[in-house]
PDB file of C-alpha atoms in Angstrom:
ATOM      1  CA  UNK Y1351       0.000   0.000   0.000  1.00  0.00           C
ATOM      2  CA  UNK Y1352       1.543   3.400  -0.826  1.00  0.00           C
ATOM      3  CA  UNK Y1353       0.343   6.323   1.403  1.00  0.00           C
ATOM      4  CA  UNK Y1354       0.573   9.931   0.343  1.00  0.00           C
ATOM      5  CA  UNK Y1355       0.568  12.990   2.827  1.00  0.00           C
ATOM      6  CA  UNK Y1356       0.321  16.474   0.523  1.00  0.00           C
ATOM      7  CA  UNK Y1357       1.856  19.239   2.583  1.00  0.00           C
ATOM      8  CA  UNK Y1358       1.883  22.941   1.897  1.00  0.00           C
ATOM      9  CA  UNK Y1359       4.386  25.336   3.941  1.00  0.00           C
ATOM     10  CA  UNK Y1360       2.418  28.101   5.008  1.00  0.00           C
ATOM     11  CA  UNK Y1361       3.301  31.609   7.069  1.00  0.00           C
ATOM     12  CA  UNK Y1362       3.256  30.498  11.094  1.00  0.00           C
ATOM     13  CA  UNK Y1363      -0.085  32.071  12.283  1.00  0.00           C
ATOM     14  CA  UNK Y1364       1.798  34.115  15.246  1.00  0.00           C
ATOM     15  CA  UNK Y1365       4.404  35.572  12.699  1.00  0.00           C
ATOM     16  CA  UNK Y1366       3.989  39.371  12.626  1.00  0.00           C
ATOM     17  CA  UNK Y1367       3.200  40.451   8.964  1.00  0.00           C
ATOM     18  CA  UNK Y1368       5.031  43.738   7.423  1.00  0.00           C
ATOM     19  CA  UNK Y1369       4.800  45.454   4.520  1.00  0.00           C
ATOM     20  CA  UNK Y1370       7.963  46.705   2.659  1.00  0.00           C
ATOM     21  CA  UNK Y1371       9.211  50.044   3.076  1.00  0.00           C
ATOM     22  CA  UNK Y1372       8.405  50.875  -0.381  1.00  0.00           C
ATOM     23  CA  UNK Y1373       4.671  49.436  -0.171  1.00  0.00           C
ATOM     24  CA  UNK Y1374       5.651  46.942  -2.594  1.00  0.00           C
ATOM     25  CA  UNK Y1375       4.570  43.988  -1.442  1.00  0.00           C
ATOM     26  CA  UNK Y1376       5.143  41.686   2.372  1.00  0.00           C
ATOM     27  CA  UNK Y1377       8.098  42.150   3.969  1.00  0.00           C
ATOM     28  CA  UNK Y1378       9.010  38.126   3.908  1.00  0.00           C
ATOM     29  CA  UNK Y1379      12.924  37.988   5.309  1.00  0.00           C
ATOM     30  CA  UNK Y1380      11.431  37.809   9.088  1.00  0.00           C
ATOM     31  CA  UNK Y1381       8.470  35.500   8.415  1.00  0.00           C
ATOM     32  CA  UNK Y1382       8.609  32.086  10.282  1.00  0.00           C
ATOM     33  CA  UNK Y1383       6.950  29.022   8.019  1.00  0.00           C
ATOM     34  CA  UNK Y1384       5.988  25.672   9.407  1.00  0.00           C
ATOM     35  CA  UNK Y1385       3.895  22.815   7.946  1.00  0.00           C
ATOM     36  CA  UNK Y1386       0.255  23.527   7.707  1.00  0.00           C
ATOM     37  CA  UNK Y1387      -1.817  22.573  10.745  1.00  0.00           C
ATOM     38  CA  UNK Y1388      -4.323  20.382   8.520  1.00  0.00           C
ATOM     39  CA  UNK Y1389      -1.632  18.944   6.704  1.00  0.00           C
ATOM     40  CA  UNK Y1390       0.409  17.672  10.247  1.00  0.00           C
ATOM     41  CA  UNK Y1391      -3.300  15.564  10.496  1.00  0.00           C
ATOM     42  CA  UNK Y1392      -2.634  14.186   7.488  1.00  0.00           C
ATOM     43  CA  UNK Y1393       0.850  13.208   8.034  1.00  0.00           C
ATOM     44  CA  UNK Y1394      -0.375  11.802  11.392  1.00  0.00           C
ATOM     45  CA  UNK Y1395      -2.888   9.610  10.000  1.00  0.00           C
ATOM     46  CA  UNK Y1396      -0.506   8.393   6.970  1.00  0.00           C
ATOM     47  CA  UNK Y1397       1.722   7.320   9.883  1.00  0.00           C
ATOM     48  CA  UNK Y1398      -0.874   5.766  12.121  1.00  0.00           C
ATOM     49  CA  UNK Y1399      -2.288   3.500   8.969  1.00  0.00           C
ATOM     50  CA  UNK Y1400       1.157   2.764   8.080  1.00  0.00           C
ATOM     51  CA  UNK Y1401       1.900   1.365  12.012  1.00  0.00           C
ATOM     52  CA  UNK Y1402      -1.788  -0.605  11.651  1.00  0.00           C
ATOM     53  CA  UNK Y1403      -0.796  -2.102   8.097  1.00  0.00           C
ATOM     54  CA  UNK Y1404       2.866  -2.652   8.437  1.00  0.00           C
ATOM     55  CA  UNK Y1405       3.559  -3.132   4.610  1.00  0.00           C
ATOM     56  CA  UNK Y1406       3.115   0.498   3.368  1.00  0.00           C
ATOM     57  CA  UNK Y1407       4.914   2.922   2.047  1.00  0.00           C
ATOM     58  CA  UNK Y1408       4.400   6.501   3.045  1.00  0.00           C
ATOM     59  CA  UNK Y1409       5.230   9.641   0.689  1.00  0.00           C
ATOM     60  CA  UNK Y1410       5.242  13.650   1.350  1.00  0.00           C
ATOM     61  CA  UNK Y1411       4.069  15.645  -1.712  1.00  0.00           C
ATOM     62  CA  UNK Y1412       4.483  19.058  -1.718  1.00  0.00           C
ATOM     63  CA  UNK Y1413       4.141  21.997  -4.731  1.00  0.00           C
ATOM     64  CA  UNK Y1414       6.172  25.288  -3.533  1.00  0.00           C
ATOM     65  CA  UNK Y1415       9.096  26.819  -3.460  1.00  0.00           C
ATOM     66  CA  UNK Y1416      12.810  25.546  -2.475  1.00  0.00           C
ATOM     67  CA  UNK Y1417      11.752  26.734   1.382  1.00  0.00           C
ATOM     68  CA  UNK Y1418       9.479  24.514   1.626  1.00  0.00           C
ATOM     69  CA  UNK Y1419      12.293  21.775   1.868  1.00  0.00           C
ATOM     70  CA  UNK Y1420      11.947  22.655   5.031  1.00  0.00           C
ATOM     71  CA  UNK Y1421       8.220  21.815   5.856  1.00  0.00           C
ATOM     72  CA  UNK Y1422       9.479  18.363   3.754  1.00  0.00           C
ATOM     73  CA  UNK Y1423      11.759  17.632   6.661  1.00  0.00           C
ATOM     74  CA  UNK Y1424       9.463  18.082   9.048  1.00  0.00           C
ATOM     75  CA  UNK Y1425       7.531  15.443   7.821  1.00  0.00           C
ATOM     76  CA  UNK Y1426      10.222  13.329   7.266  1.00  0.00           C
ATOM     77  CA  UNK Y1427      11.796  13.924  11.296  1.00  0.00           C
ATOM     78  CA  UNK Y1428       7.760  12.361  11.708  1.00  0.00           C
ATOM     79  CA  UNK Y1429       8.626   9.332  10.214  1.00  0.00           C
ATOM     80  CA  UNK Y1430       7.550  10.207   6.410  1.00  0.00           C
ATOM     81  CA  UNK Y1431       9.497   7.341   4.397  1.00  0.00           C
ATOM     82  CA  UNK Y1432      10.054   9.627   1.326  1.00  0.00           C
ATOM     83  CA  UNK Y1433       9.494  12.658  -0.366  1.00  0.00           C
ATOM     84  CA  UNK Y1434       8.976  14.671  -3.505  1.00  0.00           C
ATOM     85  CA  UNK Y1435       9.257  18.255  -3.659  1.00  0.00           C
ATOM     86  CA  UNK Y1436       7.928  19.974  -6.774  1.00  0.00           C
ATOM     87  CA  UNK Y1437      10.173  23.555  -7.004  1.00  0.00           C
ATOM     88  CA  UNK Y1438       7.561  26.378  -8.237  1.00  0.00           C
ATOM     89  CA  UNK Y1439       9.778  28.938  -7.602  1.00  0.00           C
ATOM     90  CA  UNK Y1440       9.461  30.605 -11.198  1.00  0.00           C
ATOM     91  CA  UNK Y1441       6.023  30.468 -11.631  1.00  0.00           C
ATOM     92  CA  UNK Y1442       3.049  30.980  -9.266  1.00  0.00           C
ATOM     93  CA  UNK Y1443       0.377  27.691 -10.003  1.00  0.00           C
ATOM     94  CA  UNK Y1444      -3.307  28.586  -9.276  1.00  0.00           C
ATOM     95  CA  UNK Y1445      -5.456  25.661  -7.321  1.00  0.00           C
ATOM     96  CA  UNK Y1446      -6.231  24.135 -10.232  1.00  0.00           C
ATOM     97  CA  UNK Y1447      -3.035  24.387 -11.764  1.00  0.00           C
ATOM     98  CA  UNK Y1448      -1.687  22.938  -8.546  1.00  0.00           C
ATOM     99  CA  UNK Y1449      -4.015  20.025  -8.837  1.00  0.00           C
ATOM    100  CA  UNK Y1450      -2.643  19.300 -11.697  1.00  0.00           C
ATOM    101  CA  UNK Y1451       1.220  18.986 -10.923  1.00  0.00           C
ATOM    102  CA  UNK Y1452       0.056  16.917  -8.133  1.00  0.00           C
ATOM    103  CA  UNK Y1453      -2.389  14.291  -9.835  1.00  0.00           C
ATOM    104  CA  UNK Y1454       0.144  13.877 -12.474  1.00  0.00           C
ATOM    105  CA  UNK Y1455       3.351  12.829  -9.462  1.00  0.00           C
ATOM    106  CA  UNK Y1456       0.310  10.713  -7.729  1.00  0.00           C
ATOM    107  CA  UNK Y1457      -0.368   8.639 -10.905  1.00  0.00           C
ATOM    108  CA  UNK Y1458       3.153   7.778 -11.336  1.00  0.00           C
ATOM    109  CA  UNK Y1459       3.707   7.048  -7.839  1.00  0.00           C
ATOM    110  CA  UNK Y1460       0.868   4.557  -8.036  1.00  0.00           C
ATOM    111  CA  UNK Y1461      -0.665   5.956  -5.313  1.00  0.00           C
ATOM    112  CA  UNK Y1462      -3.563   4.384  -2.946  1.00  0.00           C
ATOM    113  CA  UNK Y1463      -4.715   6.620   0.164  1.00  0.00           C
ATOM    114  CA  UNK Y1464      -3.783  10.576  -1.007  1.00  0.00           C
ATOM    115  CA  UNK Y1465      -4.469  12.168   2.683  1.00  0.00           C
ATOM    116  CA  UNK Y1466      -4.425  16.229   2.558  1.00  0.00           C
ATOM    117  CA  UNK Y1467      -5.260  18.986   4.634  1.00  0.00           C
ATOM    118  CA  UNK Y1468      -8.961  19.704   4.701  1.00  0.00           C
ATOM    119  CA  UNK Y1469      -7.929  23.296   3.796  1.00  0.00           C
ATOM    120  CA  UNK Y1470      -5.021  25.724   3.444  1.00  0.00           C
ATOM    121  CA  UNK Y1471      -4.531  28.426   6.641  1.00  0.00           C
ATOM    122  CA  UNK Y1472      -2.785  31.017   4.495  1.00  0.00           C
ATOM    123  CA  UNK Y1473      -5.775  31.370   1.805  1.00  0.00           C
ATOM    124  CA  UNK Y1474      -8.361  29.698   3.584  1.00  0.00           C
ATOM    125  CA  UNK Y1475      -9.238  28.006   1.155  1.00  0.00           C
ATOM    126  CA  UNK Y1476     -10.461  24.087   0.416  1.00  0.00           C
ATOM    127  CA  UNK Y1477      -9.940  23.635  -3.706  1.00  0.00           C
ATOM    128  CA  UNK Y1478      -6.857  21.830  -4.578  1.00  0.00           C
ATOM    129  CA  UNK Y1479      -8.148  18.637  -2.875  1.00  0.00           C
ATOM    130  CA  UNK Y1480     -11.943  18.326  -4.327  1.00  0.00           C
ATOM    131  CA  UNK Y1481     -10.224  19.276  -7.858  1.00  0.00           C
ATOM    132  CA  UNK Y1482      -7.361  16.863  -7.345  1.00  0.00           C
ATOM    133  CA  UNK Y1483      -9.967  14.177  -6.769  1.00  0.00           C
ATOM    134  CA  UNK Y1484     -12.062  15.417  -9.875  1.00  0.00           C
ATOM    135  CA  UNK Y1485      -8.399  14.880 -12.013  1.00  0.00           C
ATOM    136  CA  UNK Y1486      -7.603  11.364 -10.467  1.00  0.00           C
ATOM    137  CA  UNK Y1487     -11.698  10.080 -10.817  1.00  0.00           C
ATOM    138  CA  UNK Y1488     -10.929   9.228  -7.451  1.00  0.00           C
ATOM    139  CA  UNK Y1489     -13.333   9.308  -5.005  1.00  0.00           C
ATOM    140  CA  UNK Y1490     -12.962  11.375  -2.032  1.00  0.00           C
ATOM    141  CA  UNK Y1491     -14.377  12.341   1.606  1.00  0.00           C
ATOM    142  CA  UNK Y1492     -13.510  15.859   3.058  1.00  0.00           C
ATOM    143  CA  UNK Y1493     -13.070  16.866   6.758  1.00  0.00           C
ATOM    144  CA  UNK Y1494     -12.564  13.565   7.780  1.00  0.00           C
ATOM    145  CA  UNK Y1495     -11.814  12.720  11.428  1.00  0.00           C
ATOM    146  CA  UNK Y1496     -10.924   9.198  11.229  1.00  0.00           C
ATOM    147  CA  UNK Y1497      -9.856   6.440   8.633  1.00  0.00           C
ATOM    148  CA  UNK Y1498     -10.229   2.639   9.529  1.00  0.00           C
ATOM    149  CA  UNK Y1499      -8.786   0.474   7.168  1.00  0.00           C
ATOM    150  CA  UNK Y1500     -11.327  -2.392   6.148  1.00  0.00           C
ATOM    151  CA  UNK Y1501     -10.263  -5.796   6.606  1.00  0.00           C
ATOM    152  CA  UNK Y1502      -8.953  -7.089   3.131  1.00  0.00           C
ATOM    153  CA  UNK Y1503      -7.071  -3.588   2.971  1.00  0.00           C
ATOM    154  CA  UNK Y1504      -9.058  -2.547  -0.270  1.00  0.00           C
ATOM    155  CA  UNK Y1505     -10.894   0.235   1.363  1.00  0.00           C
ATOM    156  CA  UNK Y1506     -11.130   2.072   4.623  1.00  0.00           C
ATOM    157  CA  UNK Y1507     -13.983   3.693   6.683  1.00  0.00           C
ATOM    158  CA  UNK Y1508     -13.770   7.339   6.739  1.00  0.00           C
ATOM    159  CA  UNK Y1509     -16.110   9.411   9.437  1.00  0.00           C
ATOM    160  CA  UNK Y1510     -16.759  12.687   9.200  1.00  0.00           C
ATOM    161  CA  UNK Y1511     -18.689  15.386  11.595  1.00  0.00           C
ATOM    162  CA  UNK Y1512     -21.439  17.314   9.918  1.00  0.00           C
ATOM    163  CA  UNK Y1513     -24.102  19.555  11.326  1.00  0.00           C
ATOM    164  CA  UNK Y1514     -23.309  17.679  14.649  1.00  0.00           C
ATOM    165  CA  UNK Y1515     -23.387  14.176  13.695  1.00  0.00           C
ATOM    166  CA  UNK Y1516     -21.123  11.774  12.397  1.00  0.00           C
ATOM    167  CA  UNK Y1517     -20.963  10.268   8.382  1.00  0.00           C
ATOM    168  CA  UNK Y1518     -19.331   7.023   7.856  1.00  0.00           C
ATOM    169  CA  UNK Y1519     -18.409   6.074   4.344  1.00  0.00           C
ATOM    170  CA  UNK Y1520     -16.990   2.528   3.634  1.00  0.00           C
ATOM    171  CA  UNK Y1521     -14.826   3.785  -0.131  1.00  0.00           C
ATOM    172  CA  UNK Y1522     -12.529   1.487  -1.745  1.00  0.00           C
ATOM    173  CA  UNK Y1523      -8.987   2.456  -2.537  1.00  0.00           C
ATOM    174  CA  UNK Y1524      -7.724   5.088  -5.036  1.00  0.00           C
ATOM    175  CA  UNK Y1525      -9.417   7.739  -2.346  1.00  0.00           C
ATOM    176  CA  UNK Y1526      -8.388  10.685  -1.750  1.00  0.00           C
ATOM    177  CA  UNK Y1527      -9.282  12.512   1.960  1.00  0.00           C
ATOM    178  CA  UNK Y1528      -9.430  15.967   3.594  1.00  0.00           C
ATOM    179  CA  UNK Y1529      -8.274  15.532   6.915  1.00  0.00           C
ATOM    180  CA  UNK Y1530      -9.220  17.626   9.930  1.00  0.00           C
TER     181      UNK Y1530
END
């Protein structure tokens, strides 16, 4: 079974944000980046099914510039088994440009459980994983709480909270997931 975490290295929420001198742009020099919070669940849970299965092979994916090596280390200090980095320096990618790059590494990888971040804290916003889904025809589950794996390993059970309740969906493997 191959496991994929996708990461994205995003601005520490207690960094204090400047503007340059000239009104430019952000100041950026003095601005501390860590791994997304959503994306440390996913890591997490890539390493949890990993301990449960014991045959699987777990990957960090992530689409950003070269300091977001960094954030890649993280997850591999975690236990990550290996790791692709995807250098955008010289070109910003939209989401679904983004979704793109990443579908196309995930197919070659040969891929089973893709386990993201239910959203992005710098934008706030959910889109890369729904489209990267919609790419792959994979089916997926979003803000997802827990994975079980079902017996014969072809599947899991995913629950999700929603409007105070719980959703359990019982998906066979390519999935993708939104982790919270």
């Amino acid at each position: 079974m191959k496991i994929a975490a996708l990461i994205k290295q995003v601005p520490d929420t207690e960094t204090k944000i400047r503007i340059k001198a000239d009104g430019s742009g952000i100041e950026e020099s003095d601005i501390k980046y860590i791994v997304g919070p959503y994306d440390e669940f996913a890591i997490e849970e890539a390493l949890q099914i990993k301990q449960k299965v014991g045959q699987a092979e777990t990957y960090v994916i992530s689409v950003g510039p070269e300091r977001s090596v960094e954030a890649i280390r993280t997850a591999l200090a975690m236990g990550i088994d290996k790791a692709v980095h995807i250098d955008n320096e010289a070109a910003v990618l939209d989401s679904y440009q983004t979704a793109k790059v990443l579908a196309g590494i995930i197919k070659k990888l040969g891929i089973d459980l893709v386990l993201c971040g239910k959203q992005a804290i710098d934008n706030d916003n959910s889109q890369v994983v729904s489209m990267l889904a919609e790419i792959l025809d994979y089916p997926q589950v979003m803000i997802a709480e827990k994975i079980e794996l079902n017996a014969d390993k072809s599947g899991a059970m995913v629950t999700r909270r929603v409007s105070g309740a719980k959703e359990v969906y019982e998906v066979n493997f390519p999935l993708v997931v939104g982790c919270e």
